[in-house]
Coordinates of C-alpha atoms in Angstrom, one line a residue:
M1 CA -21.8 10.5 -9.4
D2 CA -18.0 11.0 -9.5
Y3 CA -17.2 14.3 -7.8
S4 CA -14.3 15.2 -10.1
K5 CA -16.6 14.9 -13.2
S6 CA -19.0 17.4 -11.6
V7 CA -16.4 20.1 -11.3
I8 CA -14.1 19.5 -14.2
P9 CA -15.5 19.5 -17.8
S10 CA -15.7 16.0 -19.1
H11 CA -13.9 17.0 -22.3
L12 CA -10.8 17.9 -20.3
F13 CA -10.6 14.4 -18.9
G14 CA -11.1 13.1 -22.4
D15 CA -8.6 15.3 -24.1
R16 CA -5.9 15.6 -21.4
G17 CA -6.5 12.3 -19.6
S18 CA -6.3 10.0 -22.5
N19 CA -2.5 9.9 -22.6
L20 CA -1.8 10.4 -18.9
V21 CA -1.2 7.3 -16.7
V22 CA -1.7 7.8 -13.0
I23 CA 0.3 5.4 -10.7
N24 CA -0.3 5.2 -7.0
P25 CA 2.0 2.6 -5.5
G26 CA 1.4 1.1 -2.0
S27 CA 2.8 -1.6 0.1
A28 CA 0.0 -4.1 -0.6
N29 CA -1.6 -2.7 -3.8
V30 CA -0.8 -0.5 -6.7
R31 CA -3.5 1.5 -8.4
I32 CA -2.8 2.3 -12.0
G33 CA -5.1 3.8 -14.7
L34 CA -5.6 6.4 -17.3
A35 CA -6.7 9.7 -15.9
Q36 CA -9.8 9.6 -18.0
Q37 CA -10.9 6.4 -16.3
D38 CA -13.6 6.4 -13.6
A39 CA -11.5 4.2 -11.4
P40 CA -8.0 2.6 -11.6
F41 CA -7.0 -1.0 -11.7
S42 CA -6.2 -2.1 -8.1
I43 CA -3.7 -4.9 -8.3
P44 CA -1.9 -6.7 -5.4
H45 CA 1.6 -5.2 -5.5
C46 CA 3.6 -8.5 -5.7
I47 CA 5.2 -10.8 -8.1
A48 CA 6.0 -14.5 -7.9
R49 CA 9.1 -15.6 -9.8
R50 CA 9.9 -19.2 -10.6
T51 CA 12.8 -20.5 -8.5
A52 CA 15.6 -22.7 -9.7
G53 CA 13.8 -25.9 -8.8
A54 CA 11.3 -27.5 -6.5
N55 CA 14.1 -29.2 -4.6
Q56 CA 15.9 -26.0 -3.8
S57 CA 17.1 -25.9 -0.2
P58 CA 16.4 -23.9 1.9
R59 CA 13.2 -23.1 0.1
R60 CA 11.3 -19.8 0.6
N61 CA 7.8 -19.2 -0.6
V62 CA 8.0 -15.6 0.4
Q63 CA 11.2 -13.7 -0.4
D64 CA 11.5 -11.6 2.8
Q65 CA 9.9 -14.0 5.3
M66 CA 13.1 -14.1 7.3
L67 CA 12.4 -10.6 8.4
N68 CA 9.2 -11.7 10.2
S69 CA 9.2 -12.7 13.9
Q70 CA 7.1 -14.4 16.4
V71 CA 5.1 -12.7 19.2
T72 CA 7.2 -12.5 22.3
T73 CA 5.9 -13.1 25.8
A74 CA 6.0 -9.4 26.7
Q75 CA 4.1 -8.6 23.5
H76 CA 1.5 -11.2 24.3
V77 CA 1.0 -9.7 27.8
E78 CA 0.6 -6.2 26.3
R79 CA -1.8 -7.5 23.7
E80 CA -4.1 -9.1 26.4
K81 CA -4.0 -5.9 28.4
A82 CA -5.1 -3.9 25.2
Y83 CA -7.9 -6.4 24.6
D84 CA -9.3 -5.9 28.1
I85 CA -9.2 -2.1 27.8
I86 CA -11.1 -2.4 24.5
A87 CA -13.5 -4.9 26.0
S88 CA -14.3 -2.4 28.8
L89 CA -15.0 0.4 26.2
L90 CA -17.1 -1.9 24.0
K91 CA -19.0 -3.4 27.0
I92 CA -18.1 -7.0 26.2
P93 CA -16.5 -9.7 28.4
F94 CA -12.8 -9.5 29.2
L95 CA -10.5 -11.8 27.3
D96 CA -10.6 -14.7 29.8
E97 CA -13.8 -13.9 31.5
E98 CA -16.1 -16.9 32.0
V99 CA -19.6 -16.0 30.9
V100 CA -22.2 -17.3 33.3
N101 CA -25.4 -18.2 31.5
N102 CA -28.3 -16.0 32.4
S103 CA -26.4 -14.2 35.1
H104 CA -27.0 -10.9 33.6
P105 CA -28.3 -9.7 30.2
R106 CA -25.6 -8.7 27.7
K107 CA -25.8 -6.4 24.8
M108 CA -25.6 -8.5 21.6
G109 CA -25.3 -7.6 18.0
R110 CA -25.2 -9.5 14.7
V111 CA -23.3 -8.3 11.7
D112 CA -25.7 -7.4 8.9
V113 CA -23.5 -7.9 5.8
L114 CA -24.7 -5.7 2.9
S115 CA -26.4 -7.5 0.1
Q116 CA -23.6 -6.7 -2.4
Q117 CA -21.1 -8.3 0.0
N118 CA -23.0 -11.6 0.2
S119 CA -21.4 -13.1 -2.8
K120 CA -18.0 -11.6 -1.8
K121 CA -17.8 -13.0 1.7
E122 CA -18.2 -16.6 0.6
I123 CA -15.6 -16.5 -2.1
V124 CA -13.2 -19.5 -2.3
F125 CA -9.8 -18.4 -3.7
P126 CA -8.6 -21.1 -6.1
W127 CA -5.0 -22.1 -6.5
T128 CA -3.4 -20.5 -9.5
D129 CA -2.5 -22.6 -12.6
V130 CA 1.2 -21.9 -12.8
F131 CA 1.6 -23.6 -16.2
Q132 CA 1.6 -21.9 -19.6
K133 CA -0.9 -23.4 -22.0
S134 CA 0.5 -24.7 -25.3
P135 CA -0.5 -22.8 -28.4
S136 CA -2.5 -25.8 -29.5
S137 CA -4.9 -25.4 -26.6
G138 CA -5.9 -22.0 -27.8
S139 CA -4.6 -20.2 -24.8
S140 CA -1.9 -17.5 -24.7
M141 CA 1.6 -18.4 -23.5
E142 CA 1.8 -15.1 -21.8
P143 CA 2.0 -15.1 -18.0
E144 CA -0.8 -12.5 -17.9
S145 CA -3.2 -14.6 -20.1
S146 CA -5.7 -15.2 -17.3
S147 CA -5.2 -12.0 -15.4
H148 CA -8.4 -10.2 -16.2
K149 CA -9.8 -11.6 -12.9
H150 CA -7.8 -9.2 -10.7
E151 CA -8.6 -5.9 -12.4
T152 CA -10.1 -4.8 -9.1
S153 CA -10.2 -6.2 -5.7
E154 CA -13.2 -8.3 -6.6
S155 CA -13.0 -12.1 -6.6
P156 CA -11.3 -14.3 -9.1
S157 CA -13.2 -16.4 -11.5
P158 CA -14.5 -19.6 -10.0
Q159 CA -13.8 -21.5 -13.2
E160 CA -10.1 -21.4 -12.4
S161 CA -8.5 -24.7 -11.3
N162 CA -9.3 -25.4 -7.7
S163 CA -6.5 -27.8 -7.1
G164 CA -2.8 -28.0 -7.3
D165 CA -3.0 -30.8 -9.9
K166 CA -0.4 -30.3 -12.6
P167 CA -1.1 -31.0 -16.3
H168 CA 0.7 -34.1 -17.5
S169 CA 1.2 -32.8 -21.1
S170 CA 4.8 -32.6 -22.0
E171 CA 4.0 -29.3 -23.8
S172 CA 3.3 -27.5 -20.6
K173 CA 5.9 -25.5 -18.9
Y174 CA 6.0 -23.1 -15.9
K175 CA 5.3 -19.4 -16.3
E176 CA 8.5 -17.5 -15.5
Y177 CA 6.7 -15.0 -13.3
I178 CA 3.1 -14.3 -12.2
C179 CA 1.9 -10.9 -11.0
G180 CA -0.9 -9.6 -8.8
E181 CA -3.5 -11.7 -7.0
E182 CA -2.6 -14.8 -9.0
A183 CA 0.8 -14.6 -7.5
M184 CA -0.7 -14.7 -4.0
R185 CA -2.8 -17.8 -4.9
I186 CA 0.1 -20.0 -5.9
S187 CA 0.4 -23.2 -3.9
P188 CA 3.4 -23.4 -1.5
T189 CA 4.3 -26.7 -3.2
E190 CA 5.0 -25.0 -6.5
P191 CA 8.6 -23.7 -7.3
Y192 CA 7.8 -20.0 -6.9
C193 CA 8.9 -17.3 -4.5
L194 CA 6.6 -14.3 -3.8
R195 CA 8.2 -10.9 -3.7
R196 CA 6.7 -7.7 -2.4
P197 CA 8.8 -4.7 -3.6
I198 CA 7.3 -2.3 -1.0
R199 CA 7.0 -3.2 2.6
R200 CA 5.7 -1.0 5.4
G201 CA 5.8 2.0 3.1
H202 CA 9.4 1.6 1.9
L203 CA 11.3 -0.2 -0.8
N204 CA 11.7 -3.7 0.6
I205 CA 15.5 -3.8 0.5
S206 CA 17.3 -6.2 2.7
Q207 CA 20.0 -8.8 2.7
H208 CA 17.4 -11.3 1.5
Y209 CA 16.0 -9.0 -1.2
P210 CA 18.7 -6.8 -3.0
M211 CA 17.9 -3.4 -4.3
Q212 CA 18.3 -4.4 -7.9
Q213 CA 15.8 -7.2 -7.5
V214 CA 13.4 -4.9 -5.8
L215 CA 13.6 -2.3 -8.7
E216 CA 13.4 -5.0 -11.4
D217 CA 10.3 -6.5 -9.7
L218 CA 8.6 -3.0 -9.6
Q219 CA 9.3 -2.5 -13.2
A220 CA 8.0 -6.0 -14.1
I221 CA 4.8 -5.6 -12.2
W222 CA 4.0 -2.1 -13.6
D223 CA 5.0 -3.1 -17.2
W224 CA 2.7 -6.1 -17.0
I225 CA -0.2 -3.9 -15.9
L226 CA 0.5 -1.3 -18.6
I227 CA 0.5 -4.0 -21.3
D228 CA -2.2 -6.4 -20.0
K229 CA -4.6 -3.9 -18.4
L230 CA -4.1 -0.6 -20.1
H231 CA -3.0 -2.1 -23.5
I232 CA -0.1 0.3 -23.8
P233 CA 2.8 -1.5 -25.6
H234 CA 6.4 -0.5 -25.4
S235 CA 6.3 0.9 -28.9
E236 CA 3.6 3.5 -27.9
R237 CA 4.9 4.3 -24.4
D238 CA 6.6 7.5 -25.6
M239 CA 3.1 8.9 -26.4
Y240 CA 2.2 8.8 -22.7
S241 CA 3.1 10.8 -19.6
A242 CA 3.0 9.4 -16.0
L243 CA 1.9 11.1 -12.8
I244 CA 3.1 9.2 -9.7
V245 CA 1.2 9.6 -6.5
V246 CA 3.7 8.6 -3.9
P247 CA 3.1 7.7 -0.2
E248 CA 4.3 10.2 2.4
T249 CA 6.6 7.4 3.7
F250 CA 8.9 7.5 0.7
D251 CA 12.3 9.1 1.1
N252 CA 13.8 11.3 -1.6
R253 CA 16.0 8.5 -2.8
E254 CA 13.1 6.1 -3.1
I255 CA 11.2 8.7 -5.2
K256 CA 14.2 9.1 -7.5
E257 CA 14.5 5.4 -8.0
I258 CA 10.8 5.3 -8.9
L259 CA 11.3 8.1 -11.3
S260 CA 14.1 6.2 -13.0
I261 CA 11.9 3.2 -13.4
V262 CA 9.1 5.2 -15.0
L263 CA 11.2 7.3 -17.3
R264 CA 14.2 5.1 -18.2
D265 CA 12.8 1.6 -17.9
L266 CA 9.1 2.0 -18.7
R267 CA 10.0 4.7 -21.2
F268 CA 7.3 7.3 -20.5
S269 CA 8.0 10.6 -22.2
S270 CA 7.6 12.7 -19.0
A271 CA 6.6 12.3 -15.4
V272 CA 5.8 14.3 -12.3
V273 CA 5.4 13.3 -8.6
H274 CA 2.8 14.3 -6.2
Q275 CA 2.2 13.4 -2.5
E276 CA -0.6 11.1 -1.6
G277 CA -2.0 13.4 1.1
L278 CA -2.1 16.4 -1.2
A279 CA -3.7 14.3 -4.0
A280 CA -6.4 13.1 -1.6
V281 CA -7.3 16.7 -0.8
F282 CA -7.8 17.4 -4.5
G283 CA -9.6 14.1 -4.9
N284 CA -12.3 15.3 -2.5
G285 CA -12.5 18.9 -3.6
L286 CA -11.0 20.3 -0.4
S287 CA -8.3 22.9 0.2
T288 CA -7.6 22.4 3.9
A289 CA -7.8 19.1 5.7
C290 CA -6.1 16.6 8.0
I291 CA -5.6 13.5 5.8
V292 CA -5.6 10.2 7.6
N293 CA -4.5 7.5 5.2
I294 CA -5.1 4.0 6.7
G295 CA -3.3 1.7 4.3
A296 CA -2.7 -2.0 4.4
Q297 CA 0.6 -1.8 6.2
V298 CA 1.2 1.9 7.1
T299 CA -1.0 4.7 8.4
S300 CA 0.0 8.2 7.5
V301 CA -1.3 11.5 8.9
I302 CA -0.5 14.9 7.3
C303 CA -2.2 18.3 7.3
V304 CA -2.8 20.3 4.2
E305 CA -3.6 24.1 4.3
D306 CA -4.9 25.9 1.2
G307 CA -3.6 23.2 -1.1
V308 CA -0.1 23.0 0.5
A309 CA 1.0 20.0 2.5
L310 CA 2.7 20.9 5.8
P311 CA 5.6 18.5 6.0
H312 CA 6.3 19.1 9.8
T313 CA 2.8 17.7 10.5
Q314 CA 3.5 14.3 8.9
I315 CA 3.4 11.3 11.2
T316 CA 3.7 7.7 10.1
L317 CA 2.4 4.7 12.1
R318 CA 3.7 1.2 11.4
F319 CA 0.4 -0.6 11.2
G320 CA -2.6 -0.8 8.9
G321 CA -5.4 -3.1 7.6
E322 CA -3.3 -6.2 7.3
D323 CA -2.4 -6.0 11.0
V324 CA -6.2 -5.8 11.7
S325 CA -6.7 -8.9 9.6
R326 CA -4.0 -10.8 11.5
C327 CA -5.5 -9.6 14.8
L328 CA -8.9 -10.9 13.7
L329 CA -7.3 -14.4 13.3
W330 CA -5.7 -14.2 16.8
T331 CA -9.0 -13.1 18.4
Q332 CA -10.9 -16.0 16.9
R333 CA -8.2 -18.5 17.9
H334 CA -8.2 -17.2 21.4
H335 CA -11.9 -17.7 21.6
Q336 CA -11.5 -21.1 20.0
T337 CA -14.0 -20.2 17.2
W338 CA -11.4 -20.8 14.4
P339 CA -11.5 -24.3 12.9
P340 CA -8.4 -26.5 13.5
I341 CA -6.7 -25.5 10.2
R342 CA -3.2 -24.2 9.4
T343 CA -3.8 -20.5 8.7
D344 CA -0.7 -18.4 8.4
A345 CA -1.1 -14.9 7.0
L346 CA 2.7 -14.3 6.9
A347 CA 3.9 -17.5 5.3
K348 CA 0.8 -18.2 3.1
P349 CA -0.3 -15.2 1.1
I350 CA -3.6 -16.9 0.1
D351 CA -4.5 -17.0 3.8
L352 CA -4.0 -13.3 4.0
L353 CA -6.3 -12.8 1.0
M354 CA -9.0 -14.8 2.9
L355 CA -8.5 -12.9 6.2
N356 CA -8.6 -9.5 4.4
R357 CA -11.9 -10.6 2.9
L358 CA -13.3 -11.7 6.3
K359 CA -12.2 -8.4 7.8
E360 CA -13.9 -6.3 5.1
S361 CA -17.1 -8.3 5.3
Y362 CA -17.6 -8.6 9.1
C363 CA -15.5 -6.2 11.2
Q364 CA -17.3 -3.2 12.6
I365 CA -16.9 -0.9 15.5
Y366 CA -20.0 -0.9 17.8
E367 CA -20.7 -1.5 21.4
G368 CA -21.8 -4.9 22.5
E369 CA -20.8 -8.4 21.3
V370 CA -20.7 -8.5 17.5
E371 CA -20.9 -12.0 16.1
A372 CA -21.6 -13.6 12.7
I373 CA -21.7 -16.9 11.0
G374 CA -19.0 -17.0 8.3
V375 CA -17.3 -19.4 6.1
V376 CA -13.5 -19.9 6.6
H377 CA -11.4 -21.7 4.0
S378 CA -8.4 -23.9 4.5
Y379 CA -5.6 -24.0 2.0
E380 CA -3.5 -27.1 2.5
D381 CA -0.6 -27.8 0.3
G382 CA -1.7 -29.4 -3.0
L383 CA -5.3 -30.0 -1.9
P384 CA -8.4 -28.3 -3.0
P385 CA -9.6 -25.5 -0.7
G386 CA -11.8 -26.6 2.2
S387 CA -14.8 -24.8 3.6
H388 CA -15.6 -24.5 7.3
K389 CA -18.8 -22.7 8.5
T390 CA -18.0 -21.1 11.9
R391 CA -19.2 -18.6 14.4
L392 CA -17.0 -15.5 14.3
T393 CA -17.0 -13.5 17.6
S394 CA -15.6 -10.2 19.0
L395 CA -15.7 -8.8 15.5
N396 CA -15.4 -5.2 16.8
V397 CA -12.2 -5.8 18.7
A398 CA -9.6 -6.1 15.9
P399 CA -10.3 -2.7 14.3
M400 CA -10.1 -1.0 17.7
G401 CA -6.4 -2.0 17.6
L402 CA -5.9 1.2 15.5
F403 CA -6.4 3.1 18.8
Y404 CA -4.5 0.5 20.9
P405 CA -1.8 -0.7 18.6
T406 CA -0.2 -3.1 21.1
L407 CA -3.3 -5.3 20.3
L408 CA -2.1 -5.6 16.7
V409 CA 1.6 -6.5 17.5
P410 CA 2.8 -4.9 14.3
D411 CA 6.4 -5.9 15.1
V412 CA 5.9 -9.4 13.8
Y413 CA 6.0 -7.8 10.4
P414 CA 8.7 -5.1 10.8
P415 CA 9.6 -2.6 8.1
P416 CA 12.7 -3.4 6.0
P417 CA 16.0 -2.5 7.6
R418 CA 17.3 0.9 6.6
S419 CA 21.0 0.0 6.5
W420 CA 21.1 0.6 2.7
F421 CA 20.6 4.2 3.4
K422 CA 23.6 4.8 5.6
D423 CA 26.2 5.1 2.9
Y424 CA 24.4 8.2 1.6
E425 CA 23.4 10.0 4.7
D426 CA 24.5 13.3 3.2
M427 CA 21.6 13.1 0.8
L428 CA 19.3 13.9 3.7
E429 CA 20.9 17.2 4.0
D430 CA 21.2 20.1 1.6
T431 CA 23.2 18.8 -1.3
W432 CA 22.4 21.5 -3.9
H433 CA 25.8 23.2 -4.1
I434 CA 28.1 20.3 -3.3
D435 CA 30.5 19.2 -6.1
F436 CA 30.0 15.4 -6.0
P437 CA 33.0 13.4 -7.1
R438 CA 32.5 11.5 -10.3
R439 CA 32.5 7.7 -10.3
P440 CA 36.0 6.3 -11.2
D441 CA 34.4 3.4 -13.0
V442 CA 32.5 5.7 -15.4
S443 CA 34.2 7.3 -18.4
D444 CA 34.1 11.1 -18.8
G445 CA 32.2 10.6 -22.1
L446 CA 29.0 10.0 -20.0
Y447 CA 29.3 13.5 -18.6
S448 CA 29.7 15.2 -22.0
G449 CA 27.5 18.3 -22.2
V450 CA 26.8 18.3 -18.4
N451 CA 29.0 20.9 -16.8
N452 CA 27.0 20.8 -13.6
P453 CA 24.7 17.8 -13.1
L454 CA 22.7 19.9 -10.5
Q455 CA 22.2 22.9 -12.7
M456 CA 19.0 21.7 -14.4
W457 CA 17.4 21.2 -11.0
D458 CA 18.4 24.5 -9.5
N459 CA 14.8 25.8 -9.8
Y460 CA 13.2 22.5 -8.8
P461 CA 11.3 23.0 -5.5
Y462 CA 11.6 20.5 -2.8
M463 CA 10.6 20.1 0.8
S464 CA 12.7 19.3 3.9
N465 CA 14.8 16.2 3.5
Q466 CA 14.4 15.0 7.0
Q467 CA 13.7 11.4 7.7
K468 CA 10.0 10.7 8.1
K469 CA 8.8 10.3 11.7
E470 CA 7.4 6.9 12.6
D471 CA 5.8 7.1 16.0
N472 CA 4.6 4.2 18.1
I473 CA 1.4 5.9 19.2
S474 CA -2.3 5.3 18.5
L475 CA -4.3 6.6 15.6
A476 CA -6.1 9.2 17.7
E477 CA -2.9 10.4 19.3
A478 CA -1.2 10.7 15.9
I479 CA -4.1 12.8 14.5
T480 CA -4.1 15.1 17.6
K481 CA -0.3 15.5 17.6
S482 CA -0.3 16.3 13.9
I483 CA -2.9 19.0 14.0
L484 CA -1.6 20.6 17.2
S485 CA 1.8 20.8 15.7
T486 CA 0.5 23.5 13.3
G487 CA 0.7 25.9 16.3
R488 CA -2.2 28.2 15.2
I489 CA -5.5 27.9 17.0
D490 CA -7.5 29.0 14.0
L491 CA -6.0 26.4 11.7
Q492 CA -6.2 23.8 14.4
R493 CA -9.9 24.3 14.8
K494 CA -10.4 24.1 11.1
L495 CA -8.4 20.9 10.8
F496 CA -10.1 19.2 13.7
C497 CA -13.4 19.8 11.8
N498 CA -11.9 18.7 8.5
M499 CA -10.5 15.3 9.1
Q500 CA -10.6 12.9 6.1
L501 CA -10.2 9.1 6.3
I502 CA -8.8 7.4 3.2
G503 CA -7.6 3.9 2.5
G504 CA -9.3 0.6 2.6
V505 CA -9.8 0.5 6.4
A506 CA -11.7 3.8 6.1
L507 CA -14.7 1.7 4.9
T508 CA -15.0 0.0 8.3
S509 CA -18.5 0.6 9.6
G510 CA -18.5 2.6 12.8
L511 CA -14.9 3.8 12.3
I512 CA -15.8 7.5 11.7
S513 CA -17.6 7.9 15.0
A514 CA -14.9 6.0 16.8
V515 CA -12.2 8.3 15.4
E516 CA -14.2 11.4 16.4
E517 CA -14.7 10.1 19.9
R518 CA -11.1 9.0 20.5
V519 CA -9.6 12.2 19.0
L520 CA -11.8 14.4 21.2
H521 CA -10.6 12.4 24.2
A522 CA -7.0 12.8 23.1
I523 CA -7.0 16.6 22.8
P524 CA -5.4 18.0 26.0
S525 CA -7.8 19.8 28.3
N526 CA -5.8 23.0 28.1
E527 CA -6.5 23.3 24.4
A528 CA -9.4 25.5 23.4
I529 CA -10.9 23.0 21.1
D530 CA -14.2 21.2 21.7
T531 CA -15.4 20.1 18.3
V532 CA -14.1 17.4 15.9
E533 CA -15.6 16.0 12.7
V534 CA -14.6 13.5 10.1
L535 CA -15.9 14.5 6.7
Q536 CA -17.7 12.0 4.6
S537 CA -15.6 11.2 1.5
R538 CA -17.1 12.3 -1.8
T539 CA -15.0 9.7 -3.6
N540 CA -14.3 6.1 -2.8
P541 CA -11.7 6.2 0.0
L542 CA -9.8 3.4 -1.7
V543 CA -9.1 5.5 -4.8
V544 CA -9.4 9.1 -3.6
A545 CA -5.7 9.7 -3.8
W546 CA -5.4 8.2 -7.3
R547 CA -8.4 10.3 -8.4
G548 CA -6.8 13.4 -7.0
G549 CA -3.7 12.7 -8.9
A550 CA -5.8 12.4 -12.1
I551 CA -7.3 15.8 -11.3
L552 CA -3.9 17.4 -10.7
G553 CA -2.6 16.1 -14.0
V554 CA -5.6 17.2 -16.0
I555 CA -5.7 20.7 -14.7
D556 CA -1.9 21.2 -14.8
Y557 CA -1.8 23.2 -18.1
G558 CA 1.8 24.5 -17.8
R559 CA 3.5 21.2 -16.7
D560 CA 6.4 23.3 -15.5
A561 CA 7.5 20.7 -13.0
W562 CA 7.3 17.7 -15.3
I563 CA 10.6 15.9 -15.9
H564 CA 11.3 14.7 -19.5
R565 CA 12.8 11.4 -20.2
E566 CA 15.9 12.7 -22.0
D567 CA 16.7 15.2 -19.3
W568 CA 16.4 12.6 -16.6
I569 CA 18.6 10.1 -18.3
Q570 CA 21.3 12.6 -19.2
N571 CA 21.3 14.7 -16.0
G572 CA 19.3 12.9 -13.3
I573 CA 21.0 9.5 -13.2
H574 CA 23.8 8.1 -15.2
I575 CA 23.4 4.7 -16.8
A576 CA 26.3 2.4 -17.6
G577 CA 27.9 -0.6 -16.0
G578 CA 24.6 -1.7 -14.3
R579 CA 22.8 0.2 -11.7
K580 CA 25.0 2.5 -9.7
Y581 CA 22.8 4.2 -7.2
K582 CA 25.1 6.8 -5.7
D583 CA 24.4 9.0 -8.7
S584 CA 20.7 9.1 -8.0
Y585 CA 21.1 11.7 -5.2
Y586 CA 21.8 14.4 -7.8
L587 CA 18.1 15.2 -7.9
Q588 CA 16.1 16.3 -4.8
A589 CA 12.8 15.1 -6.4
Q590 CA 9.9 15.7 -4.0
P591 CA 6.2 15.9 -4.8
M592 CA 4.9 19.4 -5.1
C593 CA 1.7 21.0 -6.3
Y594 CA 1.9 23.6 -9.0
I595 CA -1.8 24.2 -9.4
N596 CA -3.5 27.3 -8.1
S597 CA -6.7 25.9 -6.7

């Protein structure tokens, strides 16, 4: 059933994949697993750390919530305009149009939720028990003791506590930190602060979330998964290598910091980095394609020709599946179908979990009015979750926001500020032959044996270090712009007929035909192209990039590009006196493919 198993002998996955960990970090989820696994563990990419005390003031439940903003009047006007454009296309009433009964027949549709989703769509997310169990209760004191329930994106166990009641035993104490979905299900009344180390495709560094905290949180989350899910203790870590499948949005410096975490902190023996778009091509057995990765917070488009990513075709859009989820809430509230409960996807992570589940279960793209009866849950501070059966309407509008992004108002959840980059702008240029000054606070002893810190990387290939483009355009416009930028009509025609959608939103029913239709309309009339096609994915779109990374690692016999731990620590980044990040620009680490397909 798995495409990769049909083209690569199973013994290769067994022999070469048993000690290879593939890591695919994203803004909302991180996918980690051994290359020999059929599918990775998909874990919400967040950690909740215990704060100094419940009476701390001011108290933040989410570390970077100060970056978020409210919808402005101008944005609201643009959102309503976008809704009416979409309504016209879908042949449904305009936003404020009064429906006159029996005045004219309207096309109606009901969402037919697949049988395997029936149990999924009614799930109540329970509050997380934030207390460690005493040894006498027979439970582990480890924070990850009850974490088996978020091995995948499936629902948590219903046996978990449904209330915020605290145990009265004097032996109980708070867990110091909680990772993954359990972190998102912590009641706002508890003394915890949720942190997301990656936001909108970048390390989530701001004045509210310092770089050292971001990197420490990444290390803690990944270390917890390695120990609790993959059962790889620190003592055995040097027997494993890591292949990191990085998003196209990552800058060189971010890639280098990730490499430092993997090699120095997590103690893998060696590591290599590949691009997400390139890995997705291998994951589906293609050589040339336009990869459209619709993630939770970022959408990336990049073209790949004959197994080589074309960096000048890469376009990043600052919206994704979570924006569609928030738009679904706005749509229901505008139509007054949402129950009178306090749902806040930005301030209450458990509400975002619920909205994502509703979107996955009900949102489709079809003409006519798409409605469904669904169960909405309320999560009030310290109270058990409440259930509200309600009629959900206009379920085809929110996903159309991918083509009309002003409907999504992504600016309420902006990317992290990039001011931390400005001290090192020269790292975006060619730094190969520059003699960087040594840090005055570091003794010469740390540089012993290193005549030229750049020397070991002289033959390390890398792509252009230009800042990644982030365009405020629609999905169809981005795909068209990316493909046309290749400049060759033969390649353009091939790419327009080899579009591949990956990411969670790619599973939206009706999206493929909508992409084909909108892209065809977006191609300028003077271009000699009249055929477009989105290829059906041979692998689950959620994990195709991870699976491609596993394939790349298994078939990479030479491992010429792999970086060994000792070399990295000695020559890639100097360690002493805490983290000093200026040194990290010695290596222009960029994902490349060394496999001849």
